[in-house]
Short mmCIF file of C-alpha atoms and ligand atoms in Angstrom, two decimals:
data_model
loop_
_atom_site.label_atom_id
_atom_site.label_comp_id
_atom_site.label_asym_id
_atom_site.label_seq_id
_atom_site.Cartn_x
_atom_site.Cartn_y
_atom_site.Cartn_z
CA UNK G 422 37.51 -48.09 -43.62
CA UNK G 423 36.27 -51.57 -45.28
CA UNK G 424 33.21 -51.32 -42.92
CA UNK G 425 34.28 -53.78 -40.39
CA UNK G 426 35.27 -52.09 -37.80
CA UNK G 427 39.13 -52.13 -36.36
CA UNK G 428 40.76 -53.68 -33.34
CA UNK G 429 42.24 -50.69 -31.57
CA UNK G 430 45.52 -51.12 -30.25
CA UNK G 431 45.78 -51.23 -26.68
CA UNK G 432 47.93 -47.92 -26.65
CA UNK G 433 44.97 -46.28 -28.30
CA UNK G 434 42.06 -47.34 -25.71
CA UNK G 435 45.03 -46.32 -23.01
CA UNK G 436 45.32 -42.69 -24.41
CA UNK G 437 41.23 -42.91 -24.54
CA UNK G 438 40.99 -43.54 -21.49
CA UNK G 439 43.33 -40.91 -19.99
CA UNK G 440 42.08 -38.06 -22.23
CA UNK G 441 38.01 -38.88 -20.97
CA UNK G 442 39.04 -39.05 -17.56
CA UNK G 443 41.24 -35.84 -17.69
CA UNK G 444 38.29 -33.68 -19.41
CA UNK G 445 35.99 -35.27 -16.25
CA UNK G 446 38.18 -34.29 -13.78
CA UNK G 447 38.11 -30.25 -15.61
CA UNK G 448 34.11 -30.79 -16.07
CA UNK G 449 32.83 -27.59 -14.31
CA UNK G 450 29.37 -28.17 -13.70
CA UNK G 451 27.02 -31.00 -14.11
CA UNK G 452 26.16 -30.35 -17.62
CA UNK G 453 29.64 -30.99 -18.91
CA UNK G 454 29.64 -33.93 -17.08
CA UNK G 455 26.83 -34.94 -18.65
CA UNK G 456 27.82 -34.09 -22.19
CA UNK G 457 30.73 -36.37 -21.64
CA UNK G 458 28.82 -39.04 -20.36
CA UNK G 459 27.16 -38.82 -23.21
CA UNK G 460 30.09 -38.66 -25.84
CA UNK G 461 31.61 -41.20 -24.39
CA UNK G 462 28.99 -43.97 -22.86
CA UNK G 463 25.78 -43.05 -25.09
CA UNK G 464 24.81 -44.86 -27.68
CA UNK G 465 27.00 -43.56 -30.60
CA UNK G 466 29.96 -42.56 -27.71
CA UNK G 467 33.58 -43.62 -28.46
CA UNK G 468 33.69 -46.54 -26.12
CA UNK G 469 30.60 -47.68 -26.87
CA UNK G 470 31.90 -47.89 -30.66
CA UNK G 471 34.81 -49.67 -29.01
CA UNK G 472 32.66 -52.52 -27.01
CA UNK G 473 31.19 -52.91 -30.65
CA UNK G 474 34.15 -53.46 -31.77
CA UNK G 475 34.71 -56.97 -30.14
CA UNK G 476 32.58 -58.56 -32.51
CA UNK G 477 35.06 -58.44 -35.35
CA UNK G 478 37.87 -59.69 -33.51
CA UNK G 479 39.57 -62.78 -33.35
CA UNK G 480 39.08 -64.86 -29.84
CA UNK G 481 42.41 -64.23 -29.01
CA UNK G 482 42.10 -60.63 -29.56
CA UNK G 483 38.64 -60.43 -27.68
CA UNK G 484 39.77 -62.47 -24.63
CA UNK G 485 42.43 -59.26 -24.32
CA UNK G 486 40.38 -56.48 -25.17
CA UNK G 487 36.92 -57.72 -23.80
CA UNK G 488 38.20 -57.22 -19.92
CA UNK G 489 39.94 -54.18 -21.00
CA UNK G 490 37.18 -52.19 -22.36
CA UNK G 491 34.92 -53.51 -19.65
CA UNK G 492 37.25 -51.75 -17.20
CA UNK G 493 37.47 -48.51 -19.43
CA UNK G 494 33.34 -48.41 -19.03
CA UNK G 495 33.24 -49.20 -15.69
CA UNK G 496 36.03 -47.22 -14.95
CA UNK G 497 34.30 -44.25 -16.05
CA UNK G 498 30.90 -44.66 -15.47
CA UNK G 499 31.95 -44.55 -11.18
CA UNK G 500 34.22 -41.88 -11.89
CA UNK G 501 30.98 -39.80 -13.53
CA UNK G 502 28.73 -40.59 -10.47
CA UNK G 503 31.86 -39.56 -7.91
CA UNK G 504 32.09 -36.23 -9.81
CA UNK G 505 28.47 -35.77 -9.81
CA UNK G 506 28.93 -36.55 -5.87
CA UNK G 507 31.47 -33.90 -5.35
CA UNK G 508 30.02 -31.08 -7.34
CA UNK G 509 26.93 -31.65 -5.56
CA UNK G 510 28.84 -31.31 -2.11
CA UNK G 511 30.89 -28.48 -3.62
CA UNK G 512 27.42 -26.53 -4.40
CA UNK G 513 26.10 -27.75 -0.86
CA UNK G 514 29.26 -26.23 1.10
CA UNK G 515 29.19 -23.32 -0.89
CA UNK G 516 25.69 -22.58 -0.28
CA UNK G 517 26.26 -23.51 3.66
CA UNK G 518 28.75 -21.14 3.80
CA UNK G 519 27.04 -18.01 2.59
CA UNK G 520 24.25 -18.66 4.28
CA UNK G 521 25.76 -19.05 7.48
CA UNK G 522 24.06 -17.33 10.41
CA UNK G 523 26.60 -16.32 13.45
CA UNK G 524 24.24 -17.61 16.10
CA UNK G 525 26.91 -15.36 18.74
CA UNK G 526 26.13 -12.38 17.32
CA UNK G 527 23.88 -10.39 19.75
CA UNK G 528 20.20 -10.07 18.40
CA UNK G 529 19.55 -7.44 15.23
CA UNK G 530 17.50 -4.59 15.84
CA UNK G 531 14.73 -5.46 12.96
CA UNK G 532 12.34 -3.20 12.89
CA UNK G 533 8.35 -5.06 13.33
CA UNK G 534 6.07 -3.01 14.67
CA UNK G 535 5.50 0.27 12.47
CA UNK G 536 2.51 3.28 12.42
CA UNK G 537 -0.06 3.01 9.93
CA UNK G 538 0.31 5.83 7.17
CA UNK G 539 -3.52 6.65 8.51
CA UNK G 540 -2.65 7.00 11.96
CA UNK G 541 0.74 9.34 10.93
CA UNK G 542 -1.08 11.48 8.80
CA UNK G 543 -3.99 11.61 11.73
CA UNK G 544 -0.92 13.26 14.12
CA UNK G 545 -0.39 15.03 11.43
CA UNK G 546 -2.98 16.91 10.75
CA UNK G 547 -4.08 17.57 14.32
CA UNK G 548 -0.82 18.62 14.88
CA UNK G 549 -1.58 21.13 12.31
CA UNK G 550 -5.46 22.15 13.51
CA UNK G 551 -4.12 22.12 16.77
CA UNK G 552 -1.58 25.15 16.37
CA UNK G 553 -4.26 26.75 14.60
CA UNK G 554 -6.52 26.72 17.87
CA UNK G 555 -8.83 23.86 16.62
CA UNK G 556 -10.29 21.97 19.96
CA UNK G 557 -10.43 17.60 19.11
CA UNK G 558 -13.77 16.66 19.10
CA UNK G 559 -15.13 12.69 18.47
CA UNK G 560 -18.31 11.33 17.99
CA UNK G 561 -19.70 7.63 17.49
CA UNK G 562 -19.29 5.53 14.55
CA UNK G 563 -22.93 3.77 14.71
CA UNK G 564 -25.01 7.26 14.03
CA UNK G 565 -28.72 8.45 14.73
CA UNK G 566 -30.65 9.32 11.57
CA UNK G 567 -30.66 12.70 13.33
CA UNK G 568 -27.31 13.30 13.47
CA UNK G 569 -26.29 11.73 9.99
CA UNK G 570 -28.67 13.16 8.14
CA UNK G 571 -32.10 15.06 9.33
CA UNK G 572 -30.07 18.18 11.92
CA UNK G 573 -27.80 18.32 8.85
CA UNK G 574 -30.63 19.41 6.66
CA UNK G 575 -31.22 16.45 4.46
CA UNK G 576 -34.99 16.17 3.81
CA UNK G 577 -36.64 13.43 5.18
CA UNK G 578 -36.67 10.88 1.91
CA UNK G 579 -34.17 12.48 0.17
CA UNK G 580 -32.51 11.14 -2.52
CA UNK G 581 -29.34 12.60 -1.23
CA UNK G 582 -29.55 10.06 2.05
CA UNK G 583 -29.05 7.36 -0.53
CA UNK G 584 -26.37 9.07 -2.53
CA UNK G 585 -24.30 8.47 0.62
CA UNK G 586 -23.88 4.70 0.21
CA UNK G 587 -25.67 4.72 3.56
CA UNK G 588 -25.19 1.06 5.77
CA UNK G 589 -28.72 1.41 7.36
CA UNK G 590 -28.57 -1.28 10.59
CA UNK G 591 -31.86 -3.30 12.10
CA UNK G 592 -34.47 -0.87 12.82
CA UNK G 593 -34.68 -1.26 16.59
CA UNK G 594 -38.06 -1.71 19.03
CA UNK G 595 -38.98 1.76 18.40
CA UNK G 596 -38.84 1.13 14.60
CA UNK G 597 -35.52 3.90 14.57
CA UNK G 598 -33.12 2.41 11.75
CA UNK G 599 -29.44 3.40 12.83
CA UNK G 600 -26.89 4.23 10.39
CA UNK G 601 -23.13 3.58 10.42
CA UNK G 602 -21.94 7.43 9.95
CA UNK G 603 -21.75 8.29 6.21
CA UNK G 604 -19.45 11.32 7.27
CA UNK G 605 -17.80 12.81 10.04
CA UNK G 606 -20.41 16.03 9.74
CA UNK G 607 -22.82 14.43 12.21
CA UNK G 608 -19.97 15.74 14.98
CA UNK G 609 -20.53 18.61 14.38
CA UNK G 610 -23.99 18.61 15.37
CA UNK G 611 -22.98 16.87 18.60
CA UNK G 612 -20.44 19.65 19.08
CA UNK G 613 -23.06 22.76 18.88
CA UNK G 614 -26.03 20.49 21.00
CA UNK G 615 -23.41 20.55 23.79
CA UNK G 616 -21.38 23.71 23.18
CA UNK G 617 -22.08 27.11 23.20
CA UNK G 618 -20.59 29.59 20.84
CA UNK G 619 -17.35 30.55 20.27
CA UNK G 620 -16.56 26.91 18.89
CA UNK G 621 -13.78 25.87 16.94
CA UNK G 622 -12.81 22.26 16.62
CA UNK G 623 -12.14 19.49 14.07
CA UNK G 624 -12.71 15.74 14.32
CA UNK G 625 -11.48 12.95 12.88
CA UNK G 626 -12.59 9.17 12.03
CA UNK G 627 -13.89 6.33 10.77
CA UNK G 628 -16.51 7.20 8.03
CA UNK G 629 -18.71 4.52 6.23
CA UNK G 630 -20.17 4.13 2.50
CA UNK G 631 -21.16 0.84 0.35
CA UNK G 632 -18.52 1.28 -1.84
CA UNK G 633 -15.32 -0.43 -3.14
CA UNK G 634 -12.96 0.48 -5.91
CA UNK G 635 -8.61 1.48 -6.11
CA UNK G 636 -10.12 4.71 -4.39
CA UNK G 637 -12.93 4.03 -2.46
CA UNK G 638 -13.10 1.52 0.65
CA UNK G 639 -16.26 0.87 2.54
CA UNK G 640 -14.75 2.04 5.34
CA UNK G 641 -12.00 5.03 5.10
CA UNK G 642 -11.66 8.16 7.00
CA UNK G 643 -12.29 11.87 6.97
CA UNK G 644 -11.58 15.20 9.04
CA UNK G 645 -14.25 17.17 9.85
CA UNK G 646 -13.91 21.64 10.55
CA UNK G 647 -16.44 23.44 12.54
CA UNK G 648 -16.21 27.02 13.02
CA UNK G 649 -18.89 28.85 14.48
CA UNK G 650 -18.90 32.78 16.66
CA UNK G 651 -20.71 36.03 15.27
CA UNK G 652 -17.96 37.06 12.45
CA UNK G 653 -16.59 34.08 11.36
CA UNK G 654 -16.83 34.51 6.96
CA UNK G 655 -15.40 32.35 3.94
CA UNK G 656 -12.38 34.90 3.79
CA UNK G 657 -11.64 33.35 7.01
CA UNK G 658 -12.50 29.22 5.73
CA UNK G 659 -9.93 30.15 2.77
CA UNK G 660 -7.16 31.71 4.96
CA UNK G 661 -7.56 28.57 7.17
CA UNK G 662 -7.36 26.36 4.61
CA UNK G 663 -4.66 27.36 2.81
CA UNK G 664 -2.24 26.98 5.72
CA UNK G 665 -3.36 23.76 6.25
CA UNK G 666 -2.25 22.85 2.57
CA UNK G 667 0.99 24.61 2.72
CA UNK G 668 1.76 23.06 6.55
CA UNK G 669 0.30 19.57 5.22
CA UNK G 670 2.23 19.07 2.04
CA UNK G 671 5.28 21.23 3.49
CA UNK G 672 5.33 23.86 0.67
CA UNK G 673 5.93 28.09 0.39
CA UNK G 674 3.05 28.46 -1.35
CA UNK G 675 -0.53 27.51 -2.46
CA UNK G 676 -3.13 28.77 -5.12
CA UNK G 677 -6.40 27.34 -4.41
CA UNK G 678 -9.50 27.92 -6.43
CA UNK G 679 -12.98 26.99 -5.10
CA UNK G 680 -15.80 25.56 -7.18
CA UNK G 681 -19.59 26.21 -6.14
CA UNK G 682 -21.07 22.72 -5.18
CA UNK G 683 -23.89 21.17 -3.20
CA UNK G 684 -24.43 20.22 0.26
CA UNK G 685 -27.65 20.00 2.20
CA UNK G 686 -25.89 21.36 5.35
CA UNK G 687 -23.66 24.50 3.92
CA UNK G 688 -24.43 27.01 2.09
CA UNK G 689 -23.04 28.63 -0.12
CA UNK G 690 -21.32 25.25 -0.95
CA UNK G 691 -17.92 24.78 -2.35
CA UNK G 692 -15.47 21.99 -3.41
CA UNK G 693 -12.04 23.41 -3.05
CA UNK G 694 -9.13 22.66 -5.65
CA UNK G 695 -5.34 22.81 -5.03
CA UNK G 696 -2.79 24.08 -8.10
CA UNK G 697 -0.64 21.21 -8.95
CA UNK G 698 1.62 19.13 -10.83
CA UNK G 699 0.95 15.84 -12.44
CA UNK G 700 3.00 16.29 -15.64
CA UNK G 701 5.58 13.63 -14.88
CA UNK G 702 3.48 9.98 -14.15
CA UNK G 703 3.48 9.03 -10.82
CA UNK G 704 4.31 12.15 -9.30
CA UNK G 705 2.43 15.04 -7.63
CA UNK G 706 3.75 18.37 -6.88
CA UNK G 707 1.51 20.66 -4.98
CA UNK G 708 1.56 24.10 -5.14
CA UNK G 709 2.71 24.65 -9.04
CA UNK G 710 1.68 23.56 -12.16
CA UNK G 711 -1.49 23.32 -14.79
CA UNK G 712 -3.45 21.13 -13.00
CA UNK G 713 -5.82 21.33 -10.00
CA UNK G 714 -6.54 18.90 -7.48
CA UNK G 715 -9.66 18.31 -5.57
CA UNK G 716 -9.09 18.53 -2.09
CA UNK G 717 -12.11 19.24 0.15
CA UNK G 718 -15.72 19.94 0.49
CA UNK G 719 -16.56 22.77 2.52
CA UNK G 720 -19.30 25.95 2.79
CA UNK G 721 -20.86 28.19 5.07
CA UNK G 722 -23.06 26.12 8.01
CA UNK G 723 -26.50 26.62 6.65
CA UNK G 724 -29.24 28.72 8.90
CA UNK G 725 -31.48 25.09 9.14
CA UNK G 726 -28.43 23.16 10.39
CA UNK G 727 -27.86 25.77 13.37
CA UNK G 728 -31.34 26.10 13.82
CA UNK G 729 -31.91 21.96 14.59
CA UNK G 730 -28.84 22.65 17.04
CA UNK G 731 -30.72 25.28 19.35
CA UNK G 732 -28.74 28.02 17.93
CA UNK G 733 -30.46 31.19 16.48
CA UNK G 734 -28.79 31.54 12.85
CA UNK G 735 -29.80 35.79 12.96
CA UNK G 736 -26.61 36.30 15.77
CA UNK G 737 -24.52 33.21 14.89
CA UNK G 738 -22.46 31.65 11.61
CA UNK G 739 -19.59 30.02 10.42
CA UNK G 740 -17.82 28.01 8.16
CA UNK G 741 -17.26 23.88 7.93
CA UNK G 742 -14.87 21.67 5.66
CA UNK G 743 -14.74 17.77 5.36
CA UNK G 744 -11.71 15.61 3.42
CA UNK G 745 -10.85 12.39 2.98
CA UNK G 746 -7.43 11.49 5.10
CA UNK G 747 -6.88 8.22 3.33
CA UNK G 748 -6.77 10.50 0.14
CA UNK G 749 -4.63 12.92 2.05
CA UNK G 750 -2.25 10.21 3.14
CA UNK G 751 -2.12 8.23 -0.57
CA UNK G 752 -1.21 11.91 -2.09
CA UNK G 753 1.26 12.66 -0.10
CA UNK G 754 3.34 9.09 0.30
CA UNK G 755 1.95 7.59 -2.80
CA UNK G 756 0.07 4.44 -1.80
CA UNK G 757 -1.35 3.63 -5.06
CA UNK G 758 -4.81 1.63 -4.23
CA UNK G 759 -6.67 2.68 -0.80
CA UNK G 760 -7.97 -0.82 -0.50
CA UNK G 761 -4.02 -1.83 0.16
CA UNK G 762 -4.22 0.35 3.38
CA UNK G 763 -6.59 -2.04 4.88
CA UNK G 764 -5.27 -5.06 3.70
CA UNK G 765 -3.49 -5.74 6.73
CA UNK G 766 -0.31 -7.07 4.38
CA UNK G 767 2.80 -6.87 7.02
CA UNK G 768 5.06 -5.95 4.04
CA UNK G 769 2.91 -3.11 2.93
CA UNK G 770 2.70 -2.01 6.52
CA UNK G 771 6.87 -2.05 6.73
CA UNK G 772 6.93 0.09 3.47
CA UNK G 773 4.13 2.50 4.08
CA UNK G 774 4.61 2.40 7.77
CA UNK G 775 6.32 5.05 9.88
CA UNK G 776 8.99 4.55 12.80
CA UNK G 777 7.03 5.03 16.40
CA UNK G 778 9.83 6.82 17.69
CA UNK G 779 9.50 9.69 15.60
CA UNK G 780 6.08 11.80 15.75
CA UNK G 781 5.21 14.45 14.03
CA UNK G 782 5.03 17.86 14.90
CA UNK G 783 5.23 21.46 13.59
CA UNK G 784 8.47 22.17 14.90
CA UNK G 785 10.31 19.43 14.24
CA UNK G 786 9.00 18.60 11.13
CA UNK G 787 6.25 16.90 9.62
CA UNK G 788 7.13 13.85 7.82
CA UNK G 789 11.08 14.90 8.19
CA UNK G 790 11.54 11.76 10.51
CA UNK G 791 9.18 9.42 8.84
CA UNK G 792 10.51 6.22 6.97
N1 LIG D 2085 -19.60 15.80 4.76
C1 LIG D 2085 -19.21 16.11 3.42
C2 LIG D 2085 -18.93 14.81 2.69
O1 LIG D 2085 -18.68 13.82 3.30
C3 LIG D 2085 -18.00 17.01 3.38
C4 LIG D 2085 -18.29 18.38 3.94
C5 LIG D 2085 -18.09 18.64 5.28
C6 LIG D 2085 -18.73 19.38 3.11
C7 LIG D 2085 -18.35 19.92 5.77
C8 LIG D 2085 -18.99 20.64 3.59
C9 LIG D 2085 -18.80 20.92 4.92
O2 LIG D 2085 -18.96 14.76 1.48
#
């Protein structure tokens, strides 16, 4: 080439023209469109190197090709926006149609309304206590000093009162500052002030402590054992116990081991560990394994407590056992961070949650129905 560019021949912007309109009509998606909008119509595209083109020819020449390559651009620049058009339609339709709802279908069954994972494991384990002979007992959530703390044998000024966490409310007229309960224990002072010996009962509830972490929740929830007649011993708290555990997390067999601890209120005072699993991340298996679990506080009702609830600790005695049912629920269907349960997040509550129709019980199975 001498540098001037070259009239093409009319045959040549014909067979131009048919090949970019051909490779249009196959352009699959809007990209390739583009691409040959781009080849062709840009700056350094083909017919754009044509138009140039009309400045080196003769008038004669121009006054043929000038209309002619108008027409080619033209020509091609509506056919680009029509096949923009119709893929856009095409992708349209297509998304119409798989998103069509058949509005004569009758209604789905979806499932909305599920139990809380608290509440289940709450049916639970009084399903469980309640074979065993255990009586339901409640008591209030907003708690005398009495109750919480002083019948149960902590000392006036204690510093174990404020190891609690304790949510003290507005001292009222008479100067008495009530507390929101720190622990379900205080029911089992109500239980003995109205009930004589032979008692045997558990409670459950709403507990309270100024805390707030993946495991802790300033509100969460714990189940409270009371046993109390002339012969009750530990041997008879571990027995107890131990059937709980197997019943609870629906295995043969358990090895617990307990470690001596402190509470104002029991005495001796034990935490009690469960033989587990935990070798593989993320899952628990109870009952075997190199590891222990903490599961439960629990001890022998100390002489003072029974004393501050009329009852002469020389003829009676007994055992009692507190634990956490959030924990209880996140070990057994693996809820990660406690503050989730209270979240009130509808699509945790449709994982977690549990059908309505299906409650637990010892014959039928625990958990067997729940999901
Ligand atoms: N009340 C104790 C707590 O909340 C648990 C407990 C209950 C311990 C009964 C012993 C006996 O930590």
């Amino acid at each position: 080439m001498d540098g001037k560019p070259q009239s093409p021949a009319t045959a040549d912007v014909e067979a131009l023209e048919r090949d970019l309109l051909a490779r249009l009509d196959a352009a699959a998606d809007e990209a390739a469109i583009e691409a040959l909008r781009v080849e062709a119509l840009g700056k350094q595209g083909s017919v754009s190197a044509l138009m140039k083109s009309l400045g080196g020819m003769s008038p004669a020449e121009r006054q043929v090709m000038g209309p002619r390559l108008n027409g080619l651009k033209d020509k091609l620049g509506e056919a680009i926006v029509a096949k923009k058009a119709s893929l856009a339609e095409a992708a349209l339709e297509a998304r119409l149609a798989a998103e069509r709802v058949d509005v004569t279908l009758p209604p789905q069954r979806v499932r909305i309304g599920a139990i809380h994972p608290i509440s289940a494991v709450m049916e639970e384990v009084s399903a469980i206590f309640g074979q065993m002979g255990f009586a339901l007992e409640e008591g209030p959530d907003i708690e005398t000093d009495f109750h919480n703390f002083t019948a149960l044998n902590f000392p006036p000024r204690h510093p174990a009162r404020d190891m609690h966490d304790t949510f003290f409310l507005q001292a009222d007229e008479k100067g008495e500052r009530k507390v929101l309960r720190t622990h379900t224990s205080p029911v089992q002072v109500r239980t003995m002030l109205k009930q004589k010996p032979p008692i045997r009962m558990v409670c459950m509830g709403r507990t309270f402590r100024c805390d707030s972490d993946a495991t802790h929740t300033p509100m969460f929830h714990q189940i409270e054992g009371l046993v109390i007649d002339e012969t009750t011993t530990m041997a008879d708290l571990k027995g107890v116990l131990m059937a709980f555990i197997k019943a609870y997390f629906e295995v043969d067999s358990v090895e617990v081991r307990f470690r001596p601890h402190h509470f104002p209120f029991t005495e001796p005072s034990a935490e009690m560990d469960v033989r587990c699993d935990r070798s593989v991340p993320g899952q628990l298996k109870i009952g075997e394994g190199d590891d222990w679990l903490e599961i439960l506080g629990c001890g022998m009702v100390h002489p003072n407590v029974l004393r501050h609830c009329g009852l002469d600790p020389e003829r009676y005695q007994g055992y009692a056992f507190g634990m956490g049912i959030d924990r209880l629920a996140m070990l057994k269907y693996g809820a990660p961070d406690l503050r989730d349960f209270f979240g009130s997040d509808v699509r945790w509550l449709q994982h977690y949650g549990f059908s309505p129709y299906l409650l637990p019980g010892l014959a039928a199975g625990l958990s067997g129905g729940i999901g």
